[in-house]
PDB file of C-alpha atoms in Angstrom:
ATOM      1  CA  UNK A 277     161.252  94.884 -56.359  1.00 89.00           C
ATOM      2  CA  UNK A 278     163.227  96.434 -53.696  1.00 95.00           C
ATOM      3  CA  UNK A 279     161.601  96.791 -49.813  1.00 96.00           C
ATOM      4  CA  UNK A 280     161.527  99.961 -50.016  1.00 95.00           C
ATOM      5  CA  UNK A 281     158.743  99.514 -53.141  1.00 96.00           C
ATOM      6  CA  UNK A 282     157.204  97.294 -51.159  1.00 97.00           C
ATOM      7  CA  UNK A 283     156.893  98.756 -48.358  1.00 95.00           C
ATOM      8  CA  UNK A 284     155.173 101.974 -50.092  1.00 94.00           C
ATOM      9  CA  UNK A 285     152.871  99.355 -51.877  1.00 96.00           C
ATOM     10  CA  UNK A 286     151.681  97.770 -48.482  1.00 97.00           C
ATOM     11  CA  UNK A 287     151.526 101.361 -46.468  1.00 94.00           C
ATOM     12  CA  UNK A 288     148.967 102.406 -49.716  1.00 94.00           C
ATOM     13  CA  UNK A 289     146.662  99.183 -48.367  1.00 95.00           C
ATOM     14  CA  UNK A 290     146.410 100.361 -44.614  1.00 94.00           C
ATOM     15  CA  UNK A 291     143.132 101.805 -43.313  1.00 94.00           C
ATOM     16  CA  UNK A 292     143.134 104.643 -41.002  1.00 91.00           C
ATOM     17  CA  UNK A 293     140.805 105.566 -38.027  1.00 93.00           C
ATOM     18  CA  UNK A 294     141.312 108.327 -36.134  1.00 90.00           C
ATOM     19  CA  UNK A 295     140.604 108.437 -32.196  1.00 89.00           C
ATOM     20  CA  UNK A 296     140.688 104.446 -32.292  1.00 87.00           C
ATOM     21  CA  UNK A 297     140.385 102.785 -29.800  1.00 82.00           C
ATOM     22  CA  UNK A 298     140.786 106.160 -27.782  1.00 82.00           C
ATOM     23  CA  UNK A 299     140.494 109.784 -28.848  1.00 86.00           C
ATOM     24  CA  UNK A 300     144.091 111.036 -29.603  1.00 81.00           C
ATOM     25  CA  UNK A 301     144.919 107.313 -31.229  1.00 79.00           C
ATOM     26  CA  UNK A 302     145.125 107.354 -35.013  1.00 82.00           C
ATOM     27  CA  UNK A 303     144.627 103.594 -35.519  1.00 85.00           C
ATOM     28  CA  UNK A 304     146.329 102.124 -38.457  1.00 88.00           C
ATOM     29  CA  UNK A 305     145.015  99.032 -39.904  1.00 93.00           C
ATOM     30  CA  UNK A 306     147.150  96.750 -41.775  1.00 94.00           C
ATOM     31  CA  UNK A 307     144.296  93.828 -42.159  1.00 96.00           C
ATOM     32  CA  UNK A 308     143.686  94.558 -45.678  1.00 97.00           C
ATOM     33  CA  UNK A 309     147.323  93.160 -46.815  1.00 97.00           C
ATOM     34  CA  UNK A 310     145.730  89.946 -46.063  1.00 97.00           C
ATOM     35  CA  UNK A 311     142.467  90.632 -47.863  1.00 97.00           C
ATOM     36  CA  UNK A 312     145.099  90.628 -51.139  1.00 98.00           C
ATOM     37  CA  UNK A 313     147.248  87.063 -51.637  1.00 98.00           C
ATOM     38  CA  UNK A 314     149.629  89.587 -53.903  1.00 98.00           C
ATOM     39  CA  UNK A 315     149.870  92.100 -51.009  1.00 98.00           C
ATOM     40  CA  UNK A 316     150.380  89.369 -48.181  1.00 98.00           C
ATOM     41  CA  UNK A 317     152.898  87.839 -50.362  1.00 98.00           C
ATOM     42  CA  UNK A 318     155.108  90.954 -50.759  1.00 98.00           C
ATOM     43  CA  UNK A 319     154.762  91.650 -46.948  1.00 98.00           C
ATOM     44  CA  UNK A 320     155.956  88.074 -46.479  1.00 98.00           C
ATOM     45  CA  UNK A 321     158.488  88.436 -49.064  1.00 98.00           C
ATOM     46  CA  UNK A 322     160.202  92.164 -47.693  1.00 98.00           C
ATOM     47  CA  UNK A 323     160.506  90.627 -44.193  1.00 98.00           C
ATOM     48  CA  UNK A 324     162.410  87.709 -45.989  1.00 98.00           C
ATOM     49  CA  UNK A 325     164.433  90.184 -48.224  1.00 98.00           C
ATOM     50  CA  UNK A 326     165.392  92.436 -44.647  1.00 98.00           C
ATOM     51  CA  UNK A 327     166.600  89.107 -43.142  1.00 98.00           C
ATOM     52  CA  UNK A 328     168.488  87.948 -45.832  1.00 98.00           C
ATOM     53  CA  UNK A 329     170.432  91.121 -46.150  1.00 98.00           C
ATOM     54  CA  UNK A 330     170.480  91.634 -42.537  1.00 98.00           C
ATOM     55  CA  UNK A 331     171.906  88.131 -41.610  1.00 98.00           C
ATOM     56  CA  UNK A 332     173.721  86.753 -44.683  1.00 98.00           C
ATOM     57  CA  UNK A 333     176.055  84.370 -42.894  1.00 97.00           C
ATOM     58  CA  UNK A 334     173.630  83.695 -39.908  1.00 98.00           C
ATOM     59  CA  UNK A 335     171.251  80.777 -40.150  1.00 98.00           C
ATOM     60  CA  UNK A 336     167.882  81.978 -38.967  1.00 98.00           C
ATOM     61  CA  UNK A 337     166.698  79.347 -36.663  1.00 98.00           C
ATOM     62  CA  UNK A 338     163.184  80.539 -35.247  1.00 98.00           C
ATOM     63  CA  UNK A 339     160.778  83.295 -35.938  1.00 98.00           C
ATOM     64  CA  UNK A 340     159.044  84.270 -32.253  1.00 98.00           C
ATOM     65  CA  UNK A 341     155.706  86.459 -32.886  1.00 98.00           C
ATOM     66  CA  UNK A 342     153.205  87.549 -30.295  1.00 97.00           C
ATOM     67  CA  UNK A 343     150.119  86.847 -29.825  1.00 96.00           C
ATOM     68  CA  UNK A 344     148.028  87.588 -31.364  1.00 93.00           C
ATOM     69  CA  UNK A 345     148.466  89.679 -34.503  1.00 95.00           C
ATOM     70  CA  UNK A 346     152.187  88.602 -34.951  1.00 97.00           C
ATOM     71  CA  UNK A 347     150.736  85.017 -35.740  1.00 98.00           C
ATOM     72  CA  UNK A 348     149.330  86.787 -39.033  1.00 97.00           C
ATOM     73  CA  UNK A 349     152.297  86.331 -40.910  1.00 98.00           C
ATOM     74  CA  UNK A 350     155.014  85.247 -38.118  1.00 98.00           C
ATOM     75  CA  UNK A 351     155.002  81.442 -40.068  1.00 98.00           C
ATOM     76  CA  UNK A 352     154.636  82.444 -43.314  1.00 98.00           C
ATOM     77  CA  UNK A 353     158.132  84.046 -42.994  1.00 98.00           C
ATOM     78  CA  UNK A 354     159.169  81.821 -40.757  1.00 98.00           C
ATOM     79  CA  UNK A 355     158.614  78.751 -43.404  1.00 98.00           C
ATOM     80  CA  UNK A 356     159.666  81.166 -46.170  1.00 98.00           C
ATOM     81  CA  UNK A 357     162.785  81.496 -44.348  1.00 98.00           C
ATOM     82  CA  UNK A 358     163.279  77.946 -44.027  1.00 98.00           C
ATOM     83  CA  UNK A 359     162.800  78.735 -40.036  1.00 98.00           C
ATOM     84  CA  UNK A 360     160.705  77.028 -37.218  1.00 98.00           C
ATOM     85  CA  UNK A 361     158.091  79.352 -35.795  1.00 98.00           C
ATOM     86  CA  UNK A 362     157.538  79.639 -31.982  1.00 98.00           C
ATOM     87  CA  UNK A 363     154.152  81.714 -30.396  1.00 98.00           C
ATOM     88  CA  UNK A 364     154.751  83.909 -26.997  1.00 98.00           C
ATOM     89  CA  UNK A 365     151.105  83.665 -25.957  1.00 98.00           C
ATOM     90  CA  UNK A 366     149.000  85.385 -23.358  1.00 97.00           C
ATOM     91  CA  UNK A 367     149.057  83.251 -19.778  1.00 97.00           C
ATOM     92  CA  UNK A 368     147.171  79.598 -19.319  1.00 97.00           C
ATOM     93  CA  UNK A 369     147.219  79.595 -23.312  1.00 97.00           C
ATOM     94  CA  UNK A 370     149.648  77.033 -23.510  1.00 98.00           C
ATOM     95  CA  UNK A 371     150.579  73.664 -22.661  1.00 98.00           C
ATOM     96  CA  UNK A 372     153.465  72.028 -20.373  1.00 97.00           C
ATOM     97  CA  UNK A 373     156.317  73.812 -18.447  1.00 98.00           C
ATOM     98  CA  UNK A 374     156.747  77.799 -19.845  1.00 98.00           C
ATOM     99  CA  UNK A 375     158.857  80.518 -18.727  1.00 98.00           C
ATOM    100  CA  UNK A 376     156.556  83.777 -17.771  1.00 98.00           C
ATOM    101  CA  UNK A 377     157.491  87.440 -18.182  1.00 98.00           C
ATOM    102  CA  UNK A 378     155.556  90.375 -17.111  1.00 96.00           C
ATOM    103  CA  UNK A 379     154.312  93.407 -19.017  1.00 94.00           C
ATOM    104  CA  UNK A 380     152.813  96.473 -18.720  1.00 88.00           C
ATOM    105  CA  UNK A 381     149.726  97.577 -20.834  1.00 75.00           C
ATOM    106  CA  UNK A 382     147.385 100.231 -21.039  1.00 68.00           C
ATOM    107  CA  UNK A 383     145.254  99.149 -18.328  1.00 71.00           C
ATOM    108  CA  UNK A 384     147.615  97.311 -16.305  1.00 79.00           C
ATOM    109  CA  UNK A 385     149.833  94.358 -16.337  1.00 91.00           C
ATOM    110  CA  UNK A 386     149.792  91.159 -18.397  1.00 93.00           C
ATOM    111  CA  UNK A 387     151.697  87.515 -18.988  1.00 97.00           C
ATOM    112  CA  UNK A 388     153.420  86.151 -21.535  1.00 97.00           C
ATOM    113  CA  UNK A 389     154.170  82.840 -21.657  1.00 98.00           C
ATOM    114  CA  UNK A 390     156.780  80.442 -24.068  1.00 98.00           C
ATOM    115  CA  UNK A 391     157.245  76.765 -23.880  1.00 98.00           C
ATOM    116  CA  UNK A 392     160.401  75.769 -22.560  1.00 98.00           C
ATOM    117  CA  UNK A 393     161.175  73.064 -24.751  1.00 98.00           C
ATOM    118  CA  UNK A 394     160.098  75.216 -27.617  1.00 98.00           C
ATOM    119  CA  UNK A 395     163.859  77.010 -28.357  1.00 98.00           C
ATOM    120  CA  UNK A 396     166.982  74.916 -27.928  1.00 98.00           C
ATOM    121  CA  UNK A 397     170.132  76.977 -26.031  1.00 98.00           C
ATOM    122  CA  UNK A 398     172.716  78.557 -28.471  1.00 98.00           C
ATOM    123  CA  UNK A 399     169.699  79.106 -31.463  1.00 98.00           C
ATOM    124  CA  UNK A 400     169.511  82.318 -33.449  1.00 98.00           C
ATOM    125  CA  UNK A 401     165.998  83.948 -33.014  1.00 98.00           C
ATOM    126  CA  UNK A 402     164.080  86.396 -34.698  1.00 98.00           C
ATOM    127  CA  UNK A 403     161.304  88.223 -32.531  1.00 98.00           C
ATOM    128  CA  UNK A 404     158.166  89.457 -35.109  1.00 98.00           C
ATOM    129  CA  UNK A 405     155.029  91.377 -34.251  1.00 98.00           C
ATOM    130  CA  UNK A 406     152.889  93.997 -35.665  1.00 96.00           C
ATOM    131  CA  UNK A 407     153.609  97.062 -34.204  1.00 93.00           C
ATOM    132  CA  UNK A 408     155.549  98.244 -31.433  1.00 93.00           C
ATOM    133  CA  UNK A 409     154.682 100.928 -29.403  1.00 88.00           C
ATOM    134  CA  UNK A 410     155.385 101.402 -25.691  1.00 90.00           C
ATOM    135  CA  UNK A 411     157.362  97.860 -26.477  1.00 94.00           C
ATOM    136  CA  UNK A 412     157.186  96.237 -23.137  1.00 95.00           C
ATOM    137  CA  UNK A 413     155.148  92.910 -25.073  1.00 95.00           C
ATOM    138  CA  UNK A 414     158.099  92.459 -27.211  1.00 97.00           C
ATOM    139  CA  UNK A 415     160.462  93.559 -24.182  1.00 97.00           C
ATOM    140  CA  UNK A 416     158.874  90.318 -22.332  1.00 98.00           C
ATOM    141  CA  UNK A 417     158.961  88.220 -25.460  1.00 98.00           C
ATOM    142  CA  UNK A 418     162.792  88.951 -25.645  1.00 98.00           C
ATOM    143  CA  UNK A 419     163.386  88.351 -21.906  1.00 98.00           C
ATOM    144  CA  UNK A 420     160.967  85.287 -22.095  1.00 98.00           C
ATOM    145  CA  UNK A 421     163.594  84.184 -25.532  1.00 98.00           C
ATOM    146  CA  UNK A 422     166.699  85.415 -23.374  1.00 98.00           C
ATOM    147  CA  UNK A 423     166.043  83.162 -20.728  1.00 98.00           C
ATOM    148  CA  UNK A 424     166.161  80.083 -22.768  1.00 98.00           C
ATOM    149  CA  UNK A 425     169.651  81.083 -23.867  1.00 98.00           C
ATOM    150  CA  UNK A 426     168.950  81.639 -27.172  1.00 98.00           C
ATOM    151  CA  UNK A 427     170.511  84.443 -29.590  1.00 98.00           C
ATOM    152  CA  UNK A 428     168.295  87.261 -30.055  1.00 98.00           C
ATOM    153  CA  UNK A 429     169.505  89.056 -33.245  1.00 98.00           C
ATOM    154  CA  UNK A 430     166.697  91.177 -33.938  1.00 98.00           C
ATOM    155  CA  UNK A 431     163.117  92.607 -33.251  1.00 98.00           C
ATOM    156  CA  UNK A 432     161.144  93.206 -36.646  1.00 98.00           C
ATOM    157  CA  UNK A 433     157.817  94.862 -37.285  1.00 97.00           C
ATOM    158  CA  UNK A 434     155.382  95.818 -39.513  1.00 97.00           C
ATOM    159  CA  UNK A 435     154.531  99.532 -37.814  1.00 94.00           C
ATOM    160  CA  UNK A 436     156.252 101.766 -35.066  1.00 92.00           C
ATOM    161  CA  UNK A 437     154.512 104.245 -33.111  1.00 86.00           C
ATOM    162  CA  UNK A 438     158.007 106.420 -33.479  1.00 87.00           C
ATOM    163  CA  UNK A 439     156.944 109.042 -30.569  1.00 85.00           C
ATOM    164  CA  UNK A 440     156.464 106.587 -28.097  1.00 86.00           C
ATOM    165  CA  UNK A 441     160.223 105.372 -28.637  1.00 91.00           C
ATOM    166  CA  UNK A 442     159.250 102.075 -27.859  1.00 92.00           C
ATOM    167  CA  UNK A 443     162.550 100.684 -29.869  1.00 95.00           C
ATOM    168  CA  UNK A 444     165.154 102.171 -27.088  1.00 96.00           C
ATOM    169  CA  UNK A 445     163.717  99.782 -24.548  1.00 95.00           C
ATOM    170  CA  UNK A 446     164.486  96.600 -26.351  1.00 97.00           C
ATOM    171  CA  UNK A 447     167.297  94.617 -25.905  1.00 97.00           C
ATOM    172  CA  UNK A 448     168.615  93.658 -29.574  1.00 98.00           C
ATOM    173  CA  UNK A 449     168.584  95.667 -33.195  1.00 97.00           C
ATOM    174  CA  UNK A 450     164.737  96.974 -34.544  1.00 97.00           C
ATOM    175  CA  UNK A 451     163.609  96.825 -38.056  1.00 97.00           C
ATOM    176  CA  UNK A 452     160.393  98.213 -39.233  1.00 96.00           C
ATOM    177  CA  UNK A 453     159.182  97.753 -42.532  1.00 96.00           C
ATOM    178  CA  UNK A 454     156.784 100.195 -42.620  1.00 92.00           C
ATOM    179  CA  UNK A 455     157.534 104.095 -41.690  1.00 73.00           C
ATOM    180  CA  UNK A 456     155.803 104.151 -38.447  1.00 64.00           C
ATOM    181  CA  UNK A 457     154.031 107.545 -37.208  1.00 62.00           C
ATOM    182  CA  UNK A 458     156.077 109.850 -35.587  1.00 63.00           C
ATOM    183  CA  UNK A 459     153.687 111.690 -33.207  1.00 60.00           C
ATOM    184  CA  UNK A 460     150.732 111.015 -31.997  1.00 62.00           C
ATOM    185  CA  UNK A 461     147.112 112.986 -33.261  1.00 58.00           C
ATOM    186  CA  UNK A 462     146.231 116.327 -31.685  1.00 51.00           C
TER     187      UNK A 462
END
């Protein structure tokens, strides 16, 4: 089955709800892939397929996902990739000495936090979440993975909010395996 299949399979599962969590917002919902094993499987499986095409001769050493939706299925392609998985989490979540970056959200600014120890220099990372939008979380996350002088090759995602051209801000290649939504409701 090729990703593209896939990826038409999975987009068939999402749930939509308009004017979520604000009027204007059409909220898609991609919890019920994990409702289905076959359907979380297949997500699991097109991120692997993407990687493997997109990196043939480049070991994959760590899969980064955000908290808290990217920790969905950030290890399960992670370990399906043969990679280690590393969380960026929200400030005072984790333990020992972490880097912090600063982001902006809807309603103001925000921490993310990685463990120091958690990425050796020189390794080849993979930043996952679920969506991008604005992108400043997974511009931190990539500063926060920069800083430990490690190799960011790419950002991937499930969704993209296309209009808000979150992609442009980020400093390595995007992928997302779903078409994302190209402008937002009227």
């Amino acid at each position: 089955m090729s990703i593209d299949a896939i990826a038409h399979e999975l987009k068939s599962a999402l749930h939509q709800y308009p004017n979520f969590p604000s009027k204007g917002i059409l909220f898609e919902d991609f919890l019920p892939i994990f409702r289905s094993p076959d359907l979380f499987r297949k997500l699991v499986e097109a991120f692997k397929m993407h990687l493997q095409k997109q990196f043939p001769d480049t070991k994959i050493d760590y899969i980064v996902a955000l908290e808290s939706r990217g920790f969905l299925f950030g290890p399960a392609v992670a370990l399906e990739i043969g990679a280690g998985f590393v969380p960026v989490r929200k400030q005072g979540k984790l333990p020992g000495e972490c880097l912090q970056a600063k982001y902006v959200k809807e309603y103001g600014e925000d921490v993310f936090e990685i463990q120091i120890e958690s990425i050796p220099e020189g390794s080849n990372v993979v930043v996952m979440d679920d969506i991008i939008a604005t992108g400043g979380s997974a511009l931190a996350a990539g500063e926060l993975v920069q800083r430990l002088n490690a190799n960011l090759l790419e950002f991937a995602f499930v969704m993209e909010l296309d209009f808000l051209k979150g992609r442009e801000r980020l400093q390595a290649p995007t992928f997302t395996l779903l078409n994302g939504q190209e402008q937002a409701l009227h």
